[in-house]
């Protein structure tokens, strides 16, 4: 009997084993050749002689003259590729290899002379056609980023095609895209929205230190709907990988600094990432200080600044999960120049800080409808005080912001190549103090969005859609006030976008985009009432504003060949209830400040962009870019305020081995199409010199840059500067930069 029971147990265990494991063992495991191409992330050219290792599988190979590599007879599964090359940073890339995923991968690696950045892995022989286009025309990285690096994010980007800079002195500056400013241009860090007040007024600075940035992406098209409902503007996303995405095999980092003569400014910076088993720890710190800006007509008094920036981030990473968090503290003190009509004679000082906390979890699934699920949370506390010269606080702002998002990503699904659906929520608690009478207000946003890409023969499509619910709730409702009925407002809006790209030949593509954009008025645009000390204005909101609604269209053509690239864009936007603050020409006699009233008008914005790069000799290349925007208020056909003039840049560059040098010229036409009470601006042209050199050895790369801007010390004024009436932009400016990249 006992023996029979034992036999029965053995049979049951065997049956359970077969039930549980048979389906897995019975399935035939796919075997195939895993192939790929190694590409230089800066030049988009194949990299030969790169060592490629299939980690933990004891398999090695080397890329051939065309950058291709192959591992034969590989089982399906998840793998980590390790790519090393004497001239490039070590790169780790996680891939999923299966019969359905395809067998060819592209891995982008970065030259040692630049910082480590994102790694793009694709299951195609190259990245998608749209990604290729965006990488060529909308990304600033590597040596180009170092060459253009300025005091602020806006000054770093000001010569990019289609981008201008709104400013009120050197420190408070913000990018403007195709004539659109404010929160129509969203600023994000590692994909998460940056919270500050830079979108609301020209005297408010961005809370982003550009020196520690790996790359800057300008996102347009349907993908923008995964960030914001404003499709006609853009997203400027700075990439630092503050929460590490990979665990490298050794500590690495950057030590650097620079000095510039126009403001006697300097910065010192340290960034390092330390791996330990499945953990990666990232540390960052920088300190910047500048004095008053020197111009050809004298010093711009009270325009100096000082900034401290500290960050700590860490991740736990294994094959199927990444859990990470980070904390950043940003402090900035800066001056707003005075001395013009309506301004304080000695200017105003602003002191602000921001504490920023982030958390992210990323889970990777095998053989599932969605291959990645991502959850993220961000909490940001922003405080900002504006001081008169006497030390008295004139205005004070506080924002507490909480945001969450859940994103699910999929690979090939039906006729979709890949895509994402997501849900996000945000709560903002906004308080204003000092002599401003705006009621404390809370705002809430919930959004549902989706983004998909489709490739069909010679056509590639991108499409996105987003639905938003916004609730803006003032703490004190006031049916009868000087600006109208201050009350709770609700908005239901939607946005959509579709782009198509057609491959005329292997090197020439044409495309088009149509989009429906929406934008909800901000708290300040609805309820502001009172003097704004540093903006030198008396601002009045409009509680009856409705949401902006725009229809946009764009056509473009781009050509990419070994030695020639060009890109031409034409765009047209028809916007209903476009919200703008306008100088009324009236004075508030209690404060003697000009009154700026917020209003909604129907408007049209259209223009063009041209970008051209031609390597006409082996080591010499010519670059040219130009952009033009024209904005008109439909009623009365009057010009929209604060539209940049026709502007551009031309450059000649010589490159040999680790050396690059050249000359560039910036130009802008005059701007006479102006709103009431807006000042015209004269055209200008200035010339700059640049020189870059790097020295590589086993574990260290020394990178040197020297820029001399405005070499003829020409007087020139930025049309979007609020202080252009007192002094022009910087005169001759020498900027010396050194960075040491180490990988121990």
XYZ file of C-alpha atoms in Angstrom, residues 49-736:
688
model
C 36.277 48.213 -36.115
C 34.031 48.525 -33.057
C 34.245 45.570 -30.658
C 30.800 44.107 -30.016
C 30.204 41.669 -27.156
C 27.057 39.713 -26.360
C 27.377 40.088 -22.607
C 27.165 36.948 -20.423
C 27.252 34.712 -23.550
C 31.000 34.768 -24.257
C 30.412 35.849 -27.869
C 32.474 38.569 -29.539
C 32.730 40.128 -32.975
C 33.908 43.321 -34.698
C 32.043 45.692 -36.984
C 33.187 45.661 -40.614
C 34.095 48.616 -42.834
C 30.396 49.507 -43.157
C 29.754 49.274 -39.421
C 27.912 45.941 -39.706
C 28.254 43.010 -37.291
C 26.622 39.572 -36.990
C 26.265 36.879 -34.349
C 25.184 33.568 -35.903
C 22.831 30.936 -34.561
C 21.508 32.926 -31.580
C 18.563 31.788 -29.463
C 15.656 34.196 -29.112
C 15.652 36.202 -25.879
C 16.805 39.420 -24.252
C 20.470 40.359 -24.570
C 22.815 43.172 -23.656
C 25.221 44.368 -26.336
C 28.452 45.965 -25.170
C 30.101 48.164 -27.804
C 33.630 49.507 -27.315
C 35.880 51.499 -29.616
C 39.045 53.455 -28.971
C 37.447 56.714 -30.120
C 34.026 56.245 -28.534
C 32.362 55.886 -25.172
C 31.533 52.365 -24.084
C 27.871 51.709 -24.796
C 25.483 49.110 -23.371
C 22.288 48.423 -25.299
C 19.498 46.061 -24.273
C 17.736 44.296 -27.148
C 15.026 41.715 -27.600
C 15.779 39.154 -30.276
C 12.966 37.006 -31.673
C 11.563 35.862 -34.963
C 8.884 38.581 -34.875
C 11.136 41.424 -33.727
C 13.381 41.276 -36.759
C 17.062 40.483 -36.717
C 18.831 43.747 -37.517
C 19.568 46.368 -34.863
C 21.139 49.818 -34.951
C 23.267 51.005 -32.051
C 24.319 54.653 -31.815
C 27.563 55.359 -29.976
C 29.072 58.675 -28.973
C 32.593 59.972 -29.589
C 34.715 60.306 -26.464
C 35.035 64.008 -27.009
C 31.406 64.447 -26.033
C 29.297 63.334 -23.144
C 27.425 60.087 -22.785
C 23.911 60.396 -24.005
C 20.915 58.326 -24.923
C 21.430 55.119 -26.875
C 18.962 54.446 -29.625
C 18.309 50.817 -30.461
C 15.982 49.970 -33.308
C 14.675 46.690 -34.689
C 15.225 47.980 -38.210
C 18.321 48.316 -40.323
C 18.247 52.019 -39.471
C 16.137 54.272 -37.301
C 12.721 55.324 -38.644
C 12.599 57.929 -41.382
C 11.032 60.496 -39.038
C 13.577 59.763 -36.325
C 16.314 60.204 -38.904
C 14.854 63.587 -39.894
C 14.456 64.745 -36.275
C 17.999 63.644 -35.416
C 19.398 65.683 -38.310
C 17.377 68.863 -37.912
C 16.059 69.078 -34.337
C 18.849 67.829 -32.073
C 21.785 69.793 -30.693
C 24.464 67.518 -29.269
C 28.169 66.780 -29.034
C 30.633 69.308 -30.380
C 27.890 71.519 -31.829
C 26.323 71.769 -28.359
C 29.690 72.671 -26.847
C 30.315 75.283 -29.534
C 26.936 76.973 -29.022
C 26.776 76.602 -25.234
C 25.655 79.873 -23.681
C 24.642 81.350 -20.354
C 21.073 80.077 -20.719
C 19.206 77.383 -22.610
C 17.694 80.061 -24.867
C 21.064 81.624 -25.751
C 22.396 78.117 -26.508
C 19.559 77.509 -28.976
C 19.151 81.019 -30.438
C 20.913 80.194 -33.718
C 19.064 76.947 -34.351
C 16.720 77.021 -37.325
C 13.319 78.456 -36.435
C 14.302 79.434 -32.888
C 14.665 82.929 -31.434
C 15.304 84.215 -27.904
C 12.983 86.319 -25.747
C 14.890 88.099 -22.971
C 14.958 90.873 -20.388
C 18.675 90.924 -19.645
C 21.146 88.026 -19.949
C 19.676 85.717 -17.260
C 15.923 85.773 -17.922
C 15.691 84.299 -21.426
C 13.425 81.704 -23.050
C 13.276 80.024 -26.489
C 10.676 81.133 -29.040
C 9.766 78.673 -31.831
C 8.289 79.939 -35.110
C 7.209 83.149 -33.397
C 5.432 81.279 -30.605
C 6.530 81.860 -27.034
C 5.273 81.429 -23.489
C 3.907 78.003 -22.622
C 3.310 77.247 -26.305
C 6.940 76.129 -26.062
C 7.183 73.538 -23.313
C 10.524 72.972 -21.595
C 11.162 69.486 -20.227
C 14.070 67.707 -18.555
C 14.481 64.002 -19.402
C 10.900 64.093 -20.693
C 9.352 65.643 -17.558
C 7.878 69.161 -17.693
C 9.939 71.888 -16.008
C 7.923 73.973 -13.560
C 8.780 77.656 -13.120
C 7.374 81.031 -14.170
C 9.543 81.654 -17.239
C 6.568 81.177 -19.590
C 4.474 83.897 -17.984
C 6.687 86.987 -18.110
C 9.947 88.082 -19.781
C 11.616 88.893 -16.442
C 11.307 85.298 -15.185
C 14.258 82.961 -15.770
C 14.238 79.314 -16.782
C 15.369 76.917 -14.055
C 17.654 74.872 -16.339
C 21.466 74.980 -16.188
C 22.684 74.203 -19.736
C 26.311 73.259 -18.903
C 25.356 69.776 -17.637
C 23.133 68.882 -20.604
C 24.051 65.909 -22.833
C 21.802 66.883 -25.725
C 18.854 69.135 -26.565
C 15.908 67.878 -28.616
C 13.285 70.105 -30.221
C 10.204 67.910 -30.552
C 7.531 68.704 -33.140
C 4.885 66.764 -35.006
C 2.464 64.169 -33.567
C 4.925 63.009 -30.879
C 4.472 66.369 -29.149
C 1.030 65.165 -28.015
C 2.644 62.798 -25.517
C 3.803 65.984 -23.721
C 1.379 68.841 -24.414
C -1.798 69.653 -26.380
C -0.115 72.610 -28.167
C 0.828 71.057 -31.521
C 1.699 74.339 -33.268
C 4.520 75.126 -30.827
C 7.196 72.700 -29.728
C 8.858 70.913 -26.840
C 12.468 71.659 -25.929
C 13.617 68.538 -24.097
C 17.010 68.590 -22.398
C 18.605 65.191 -21.815
C 20.851 64.549 -18.819
C 19.805 61.019 -17.800
C 19.535 62.333 -14.261
C 17.981 58.985 -13.312
C 20.473 56.549 -14.913
C 19.153 54.267 -17.647
C 22.104 51.861 -17.734
C 24.635 50.321 -15.364
C 28.087 50.732 -16.875
C 31.149 48.675 -15.990
C 33.148 51.474 -14.345
C 32.724 54.982 -12.953
C 32.748 57.769 -15.516
C 32.016 61.460 -15.620
C 32.958 64.980 -16.594
C 34.823 67.803 -14.895
C 34.625 71.126 -16.639
C 34.422 74.858 -16.591
C 34.459 77.951 -18.722
C 35.115 81.652 -18.662
C 33.643 84.381 -20.856
C 34.852 87.945 -21.110
C 31.636 89.858 -21.939
C 30.295 89.381 -18.425
C 33.427 88.221 -16.598
C 31.497 84.994 -15.967
C 32.702 81.560 -15.004
C 31.327 78.130 -14.163
C 32.767 75.023 -12.514
C 31.008 71.687 -12.848
C 31.356 68.016 -11.860
C 29.185 65.146 -13.069
C 29.881 61.502 -12.289
C 28.078 58.186 -12.453
C 29.184 55.276 -10.243
C 28.048 51.674 -10.875
C 27.751 48.995 -8.198
C 26.303 45.594 -9.192
C 22.749 46.424 -10.403
C 22.851 49.990 -9.069
C 23.959 53.236 -10.695
C 24.464 56.467 -8.735
C 24.706 59.865 -10.455
C 26.057 63.041 -8.813
C 26.091 66.536 -10.298
C 27.087 69.943 -9.019
C 27.863 73.301 -10.601
C 28.439 76.904 -9.613
C 28.118 79.838 -12.023
C 28.665 83.588 -11.512
C 28.514 86.510 -13.929
C 28.937 90.293 -13.636
C 27.179 92.998 -15.627
C 27.098 92.461 -19.391
C 29.496 94.566 -21.486
C 28.036 95.939 -24.726
C 29.564 98.179 -27.431
C 27.730 101.120 -25.815
C 28.636 100.397 -22.193
C 27.823 98.081 -19.311
C 24.253 96.853 -18.854
C 23.945 97.649 -15.170
C 22.325 95.207 -12.791
C 22.489 92.289 -15.251
C 24.751 89.903 -13.295
C 23.712 86.551 -11.870
C 24.817 83.683 -9.633
C 23.587 80.114 -9.751
C 24.094 76.922 -7.746
C 22.868 73.616 -9.089
C 23.011 70.269 -7.227
C 21.563 66.901 -8.164
C 21.588 63.321 -6.869
C 20.022 60.395 -8.750
C 20.124 56.633 -8.670
C 18.652 53.544 -10.300
C 18.294 49.830 -9.749
C 18.342 48.031 -13.102
C 18.012 44.404 -14.141
C 16.772 42.712 -17.309
C 13.093 43.438 -16.664
C 12.838 46.460 -14.393
C 14.291 49.888 -13.725
C 13.463 51.753 -10.530
C 15.003 55.160 -10.071
C 14.718 58.460 -8.264
C 16.415 61.852 -8.235
C 16.497 65.148 -6.369
C 17.651 68.505 -7.763
C 18.133 71.862 -6.027
C 18.387 74.932 -8.283
C 19.151 78.408 -6.908
C 19.436 81.570 -8.992
C 19.889 85.248 -8.092
C 19.907 87.771 -10.935
C 19.294 91.382 -11.765
C 16.776 93.028 -14.092
C 18.246 96.165 -15.685
C 16.429 99.446 -15.219
C 16.838 102.915 -16.583
C 14.141 103.069 -19.248
C 10.628 104.536 -19.277
C 8.436 102.721 -16.769
C 11.364 100.912 -15.113
C 12.989 101.385 -11.734
C 16.096 103.561 -12.207
C 18.406 101.045 -10.535
C 16.604 97.899 -11.708
C 15.140 95.039 -9.695
C 16.727 91.923 -8.153
C 15.158 88.476 -8.257
C 15.973 85.516 -6.038
C 14.487 82.089 -6.750
C 14.967 78.445 -5.931
C 13.414 75.145 -6.949
C 13.412 71.732 -5.293
C 12.625 68.967 -7.709
C 11.941 65.307 -6.847
C 11.351 62.537 -9.387
C 10.574 58.836 -9.271
C 10.266 56.377 -12.137
C 9.517 52.680 -12.535
C 9.922 50.929 -15.873
C 8.854 47.298 -16.305
C 9.691 45.252 -19.406
C 7.390 42.383 -20.388
C 8.177 39.349 -22.534
C 5.639 38.111 -25.101
C 3.004 40.628 -24.053
C 0.763 43.080 -25.880
C 2.730 45.939 -24.336
C 6.480 45.508 -24.026
C 7.109 48.317 -21.533
C 5.059 49.901 -18.764
C 6.340 53.146 -17.251
C 5.095 54.990 -14.174
C 6.546 58.324 -13.108
C 5.937 60.955 -10.443
C 7.345 64.463 -10.180
C 7.064 66.934 -7.315
C 8.409 70.487 -7.686
C 8.455 73.415 -5.253
C 9.281 76.783 -6.835
C 9.696 80.070 -4.935
C 10.498 83.450 -6.405
C 10.888 86.908 -4.852
C 11.378 90.273 -6.555
C 13.185 92.989 -4.577
C 13.373 96.709 -5.047
C 16.808 98.296 -4.571
C 15.763 99.240 -1.051
C 15.430 95.507 -0.267
C 11.639 95.639 -0.023
C 9.776 92.676 -1.565
C 7.581 93.886 -4.428
C 6.259 90.572 -5.738
C 6.423 86.992 -4.508
C 5.386 83.757 -6.184
C 5.111 80.178 -4.955
C 4.188 77.064 -6.936
C 3.759 73.535 -5.611
C 3.316 71.099 -8.472
C 2.587 67.348 -8.443
C 2.425 65.298 -11.645
C 2.057 61.616 -12.474
C 2.023 59.695 -15.734
C 1.498 56.098 -16.798
C 2.730 55.082 -20.251
C 2.393 51.721 -22.005
C 4.624 51.117 -25.030
C 4.174 48.445 -27.666
C 6.195 47.110 -30.602
C 4.684 45.830 -33.821
C 0.942 45.546 -33.323
C -1.181 44.932 -36.406
C -0.207 47.595 -38.915
C 1.359 49.803 -36.212
C 5.150 49.600 -36.064
C 5.326 50.906 -32.510
C 3.490 53.309 -30.275
C 2.475 54.499 -26.867
C -0.692 55.215 -24.923
C -0.645 57.172 -21.712
C -2.547 58.848 -18.926
C -1.223 61.887 -17.037
C -2.390 64.118 -14.219
C -1.117 67.369 -12.724
C -2.079 69.491 -9.706
C -0.639 72.978 -9.326
C -1.022 75.172 -6.239
C -0.178 78.775 -7.196
C 0.168 81.676 -4.742
C 1.140 85.283 -5.345
C 2.183 87.793 -2.701
C 3.574 91.298 -2.418
C 1.563 94.082 -4.050
C -0.137 91.765 -6.578
C -3.847 91.179 -5.980
C -4.247 87.853 -7.816
C -6.148 85.268 -5.792
C -4.311 82.048 -4.775
C -5.456 79.431 -7.270
C -5.300 75.668 -7.760
C -5.382 74.060 -11.187
C -5.920 70.426 -12.148
C -5.272 68.639 -15.436
C -6.032 65.103 -16.618
C -4.968 63.969 -20.095
C -5.292 60.793 -22.139
C -3.050 60.457 -25.188
C -1.790 58.053 -27.834
C 0.993 58.070 -30.422
C 1.604 55.560 -33.254
C 4.018 55.075 -36.166
C 3.240 53.142 -39.337
C 5.558 52.204 -42.233
C 3.969 51.148 -45.547
C 6.317 50.687 -48.486
C 7.602 54.170 -49.312
C 5.264 55.891 -46.864
C 5.887 56.455 -43.179
C 3.148 57.843 -40.935
C 3.114 59.300 -37.439
C -0.136 60.137 -35.709
C -1.148 61.290 -32.257
C -4.231 62.329 -30.328
C -4.758 63.880 -26.900
C -7.831 64.744 -24.801
C -7.590 67.140 -21.829
C -9.722 68.171 -18.903
C -8.624 71.307 -16.988
C -10.113 72.825 -13.851
C -8.858 76.203 -12.602
C -10.188 77.096 -9.176
C -9.414 80.472 -7.493
C -9.461 80.460 -3.702
C -11.455 83.712 -3.646
C -14.222 84.027 -6.212
C -15.264 87.616 -6.938
C -18.209 88.159 -9.316
C -17.574 91.891 -9.461
C -13.948 92.953 -9.767
C -11.894 95.396 -11.806
C -11.054 92.662 -14.358
C -14.453 90.914 -14.458
C -16.111 87.878 -12.889
C -13.359 85.891 -11.104
C -14.713 82.360 -10.875
C -13.939 78.689 -11.339
C -13.282 77.710 -14.952
C -13.476 74.310 -16.669
C -12.067 73.354 -20.074
C -12.511 70.231 -22.206
C -10.121 70.264 -25.153
C -8.626 67.876 -27.667
C -5.676 67.914 -30.072
C -4.651 65.678 -32.963
C -1.835 65.490 -35.475
C -0.877 63.424 -38.529
C 2.448 63.446 -40.391
C 3.324 61.561 -43.558
C 6.736 61.121 -45.174
C 7.195 59.785 -48.717
C 10.496 58.374 -49.961
C 11.045 59.903 -53.411
C 14.470 58.256 -53.582
C 16.763 56.691 -51.015
C 18.116 60.149 -50.217
C 15.210 62.518 -50.899
C 11.972 62.602 -48.897
C 8.927 64.866 -48.915
C 6.384 65.133 -46.161
C 3.428 66.963 -44.699
C 1.749 67.514 -41.363
C -1.722 68.647 -40.351
C -2.679 69.302 -36.769
C -5.409 70.542 -34.461
C -3.956 72.404 -31.473
C -5.511 73.549 -28.207
C -4.258 75.572 -25.283
C -5.972 76.505 -22.029
C -5.323 80.009 -20.602
C -2.960 80.083 -17.653
C -3.851 81.214 -14.140
C -2.026 84.493 -14.702
C -3.770 85.147 -18.021
C -7.151 84.646 -16.336
C -6.803 86.302 -12.937
C -3.715 88.582 -12.760
C -4.320 92.031 -11.380
C -1.639 94.333 -10.092
C 1.858 95.704 -10.587
C 4.547 93.256 -11.666
C 7.690 94.794 -10.208
C 10.412 93.240 -12.396
C 8.370 93.271 -15.636
C 7.772 97.019 -15.161
C 4.111 96.624 -16.003
C 0.657 96.666 -14.434
C -0.868 93.370 -15.582
C -4.555 92.627 -15.886
C -5.961 89.209 -16.740
C -9.253 88.308 -18.348
C -11.466 85.769 -16.487
C -13.648 85.303 -19.583
C -10.884 83.981 -21.856
C -11.675 80.780 -23.750
C -9.157 78.196 -24.900
C -6.987 78.769 -27.959
C -7.807 76.512 -30.873
C -5.516 76.291 -33.879
C -5.323 74.461 -37.182
C -1.835 73.997 -38.569
C -0.359 72.675 -41.803
C 3.229 72.102 -42.839
C 5.030 70.699 -45.866
C 8.707 69.832 -45.990
C 11.371 68.207 -48.117
C 14.683 66.853 -46.947
C 17.702 65.413 -48.725
C 20.349 63.396 -46.951
C 23.471 62.183 -48.700
C 27.018 61.558 -47.568
C 28.222 65.099 -48.152
C 24.997 67.055 -48.592
C 21.955 67.644 -46.413
C 19.157 70.154 -46.777
C 15.739 70.598 -45.259
C 13.035 73.074 -46.331
C 9.842 73.677 -44.308
C 6.803 75.813 -45.026
C 4.187 76.199 -42.277
C 0.805 77.904 -41.780
C -1.209 78.211 -38.546
C -4.717 79.630 -38.188
C -5.402 80.270 -34.487
C -8.710 81.256 -32.926
C -8.623 83.224 -29.636
C -4.836 83.527 -29.599
C -4.026 84.833 -26.104
C -1.577 87.734 -25.838
C -0.771 90.496 -23.327
C -0.905 93.853 -25.112
C 0.247 97.259 -24.057
C -2.959 99.310 -23.813
C -1.125 102.625 -23.929
C -2.695 103.501 -20.571
C -0.922 104.161 -17.276
C -1.897 102.959 -13.803
C -1.451 106.201 -11.906
C -1.161 104.510 -8.511
C 2.055 102.852 -9.644
C 2.935 104.883 -12.795
C 3.331 101.605 -14.710
C 2.035 100.872 -18.255
C -1.052 98.635 -18.253
C -0.740 95.331 -20.127
C -4.124 93.649 -20.674
C -4.560 90.011 -21.679
C -6.850 89.449 -24.613
C -7.774 86.763 -27.148
C -7.583 87.557 -30.872
C -7.938 85.525 -34.054
C -4.525 85.310 -35.689
C -2.533 83.793 -38.527
C 1.113 82.718 -38.271
C 3.054 81.436 -41.247
C 6.636 81.206 -42.414
C 9.526 79.112 -43.677
C 12.723 77.422 -42.520
C 15.781 76.377 -44.493
C 18.731 74.312 -43.328
C 21.682 73.369 -45.546
C 24.982 71.538 -44.890
C 27.439 70.761 -47.676
C 30.847 69.112 -47.285
C 32.382 70.445 -50.487
C 35.953 69.365 -49.727
C 37.231 66.418 -47.722
C 37.758 68.534 -44.598
C 35.745 71.689 -45.294
C 31.996 72.125 -45.009
C 29.527 74.962 -45.519
C 26.456 75.440 -43.339
C 23.508 77.781 -43.846
C 20.200 78.213 -42.046
C 17.424 80.791 -42.210
C 13.949 81.214 -40.813
C 11.078 83.663 -41.174
C 7.784 84.027 -39.290
C 4.945 86.452 -39.991
C 2.104 86.957 -37.546
C -1.083 88.908 -38.223
C -4.187 89.715 -36.175
C -7.105 88.980 -38.481
C -9.172 91.955 -37.377
C -7.670 94.985 -39.034
C -4.756 92.890 -40.449
C -2.434 94.280 -37.752
C 0.899 92.646 -36.870
C 1.104 90.319 -33.874
C 3.467 91.626 -31.165
C 6.886 90.109 -30.447
C 7.431 88.293 -33.760
C 11.134 87.733 -34.600
C 12.453 89.114 -37.907
C 13.954 87.090 -40.772
C 17.199 85.677 -39.342
C 19.832 83.080 -40.025
C 23.399 81.889 -39.842
C 26.159 80.901 -42.278
C 29.373 79.060 -41.364
C 32.483 77.484 -42.856
C 34.123 74.707 -40.848
C 37.453 72.897 -41.208
C 37.786 69.480 -39.543
C 40.851 67.286 -39.261
C 41.159 64.406 -36.807
C 40.481 65.900 -33.351
C 40.527 69.526 -34.531
C 37.659 71.692 -35.750
C 37.785 75.406 -36.531
C 35.757 77.894 -38.494
C 33.987 81.184 -38.892
C 30.287 81.894 -38.714
C 28.054 84.862 -39.379
C 24.704 85.676 -37.780
C 22.274 88.025 -39.496
C 18.795 89.424 -38.951
C 16.721 91.838 -40.982
C 15.038 94.844 -39.432
C 11.616 94.358 -37.870
C 9.114 97.090 -38.653
C 5.934 94.964 -38.498
C 5.127 95.792 -34.898
C 2.119 96.067 -32.595
C 0.936 99.325 -31.047
C 3.447 100.721 -28.529
C 6.093 98.191 -29.656
C 9.495 99.478 -30.774
C 10.987 98.622 -34.219
C 14.442 97.019 -34.390
C 17.217 97.520 -36.938
C 18.803 94.627 -38.812
C 22.370 93.468 -38.143
C 25.122 91.037 -39.035
C 27.919 89.858 -36.744
C 30.759 87.380 -37.165
C 32.172 84.749 -34.819
C 35.246 82.466 -34.709
C 35.421 79.021 -33.122
C 38.137 76.453 -32.431
C 37.829 72.985 -30.847
C 40.496 70.403 -30.059
C 40.552 67.191 -28.032
C 43.291 64.878 -26.745
C 42.458 61.210 -26.102
C 44.284 58.591 -24.071
C 43.219 55.335 -22.420
C 40.750 56.637 -19.868
C 40.767 60.394 -20.310
C 39.655 62.827 -22.988
C 40.594 66.503 -22.747
C 38.312 68.770 -24.763
C 39.143 72.440 -25.402
C 36.910 75.069 -27.010
C 37.527 78.712 -27.818
C 34.795 80.952 -29.223
C 35.135 84.614 -30.066
C 31.696 86.089 -30.712
C 30.951 89.408 -32.396
C 34.611 89.824 -33.390
C 34.047 93.321 -34.850
C 32.213 94.494 -31.713
C 29.147 95.456 -33.752
C 26.113 97.062 -32.157
C 23.094 94.762 -32.546
C 19.756 94.431 -30.790
C 17.456 91.466 -30.279
C 13.910 92.406 -31.299
C 12.504 90.164 -28.529
C 14.549 91.862 -25.778
C 12.596 94.085 -23.376
C 15.773 96.054 -22.521
C 16.917 96.726 -26.112
C 15.870 100.372 -25.735
C 18.630 101.061 -23.206
C 21.546 98.933 -24.460
C 22.256 96.437 -27.255
C 23.372 92.790 -27.035
C 26.887 91.784 -25.951
C 29.953 93.183 -27.670
C 33.057 91.153 -28.480
C 33.109 88.094 -26.233
C 35.808 85.451 -25.801
C 34.588 82.164 -24.303
C 37.066 79.483 -23.224
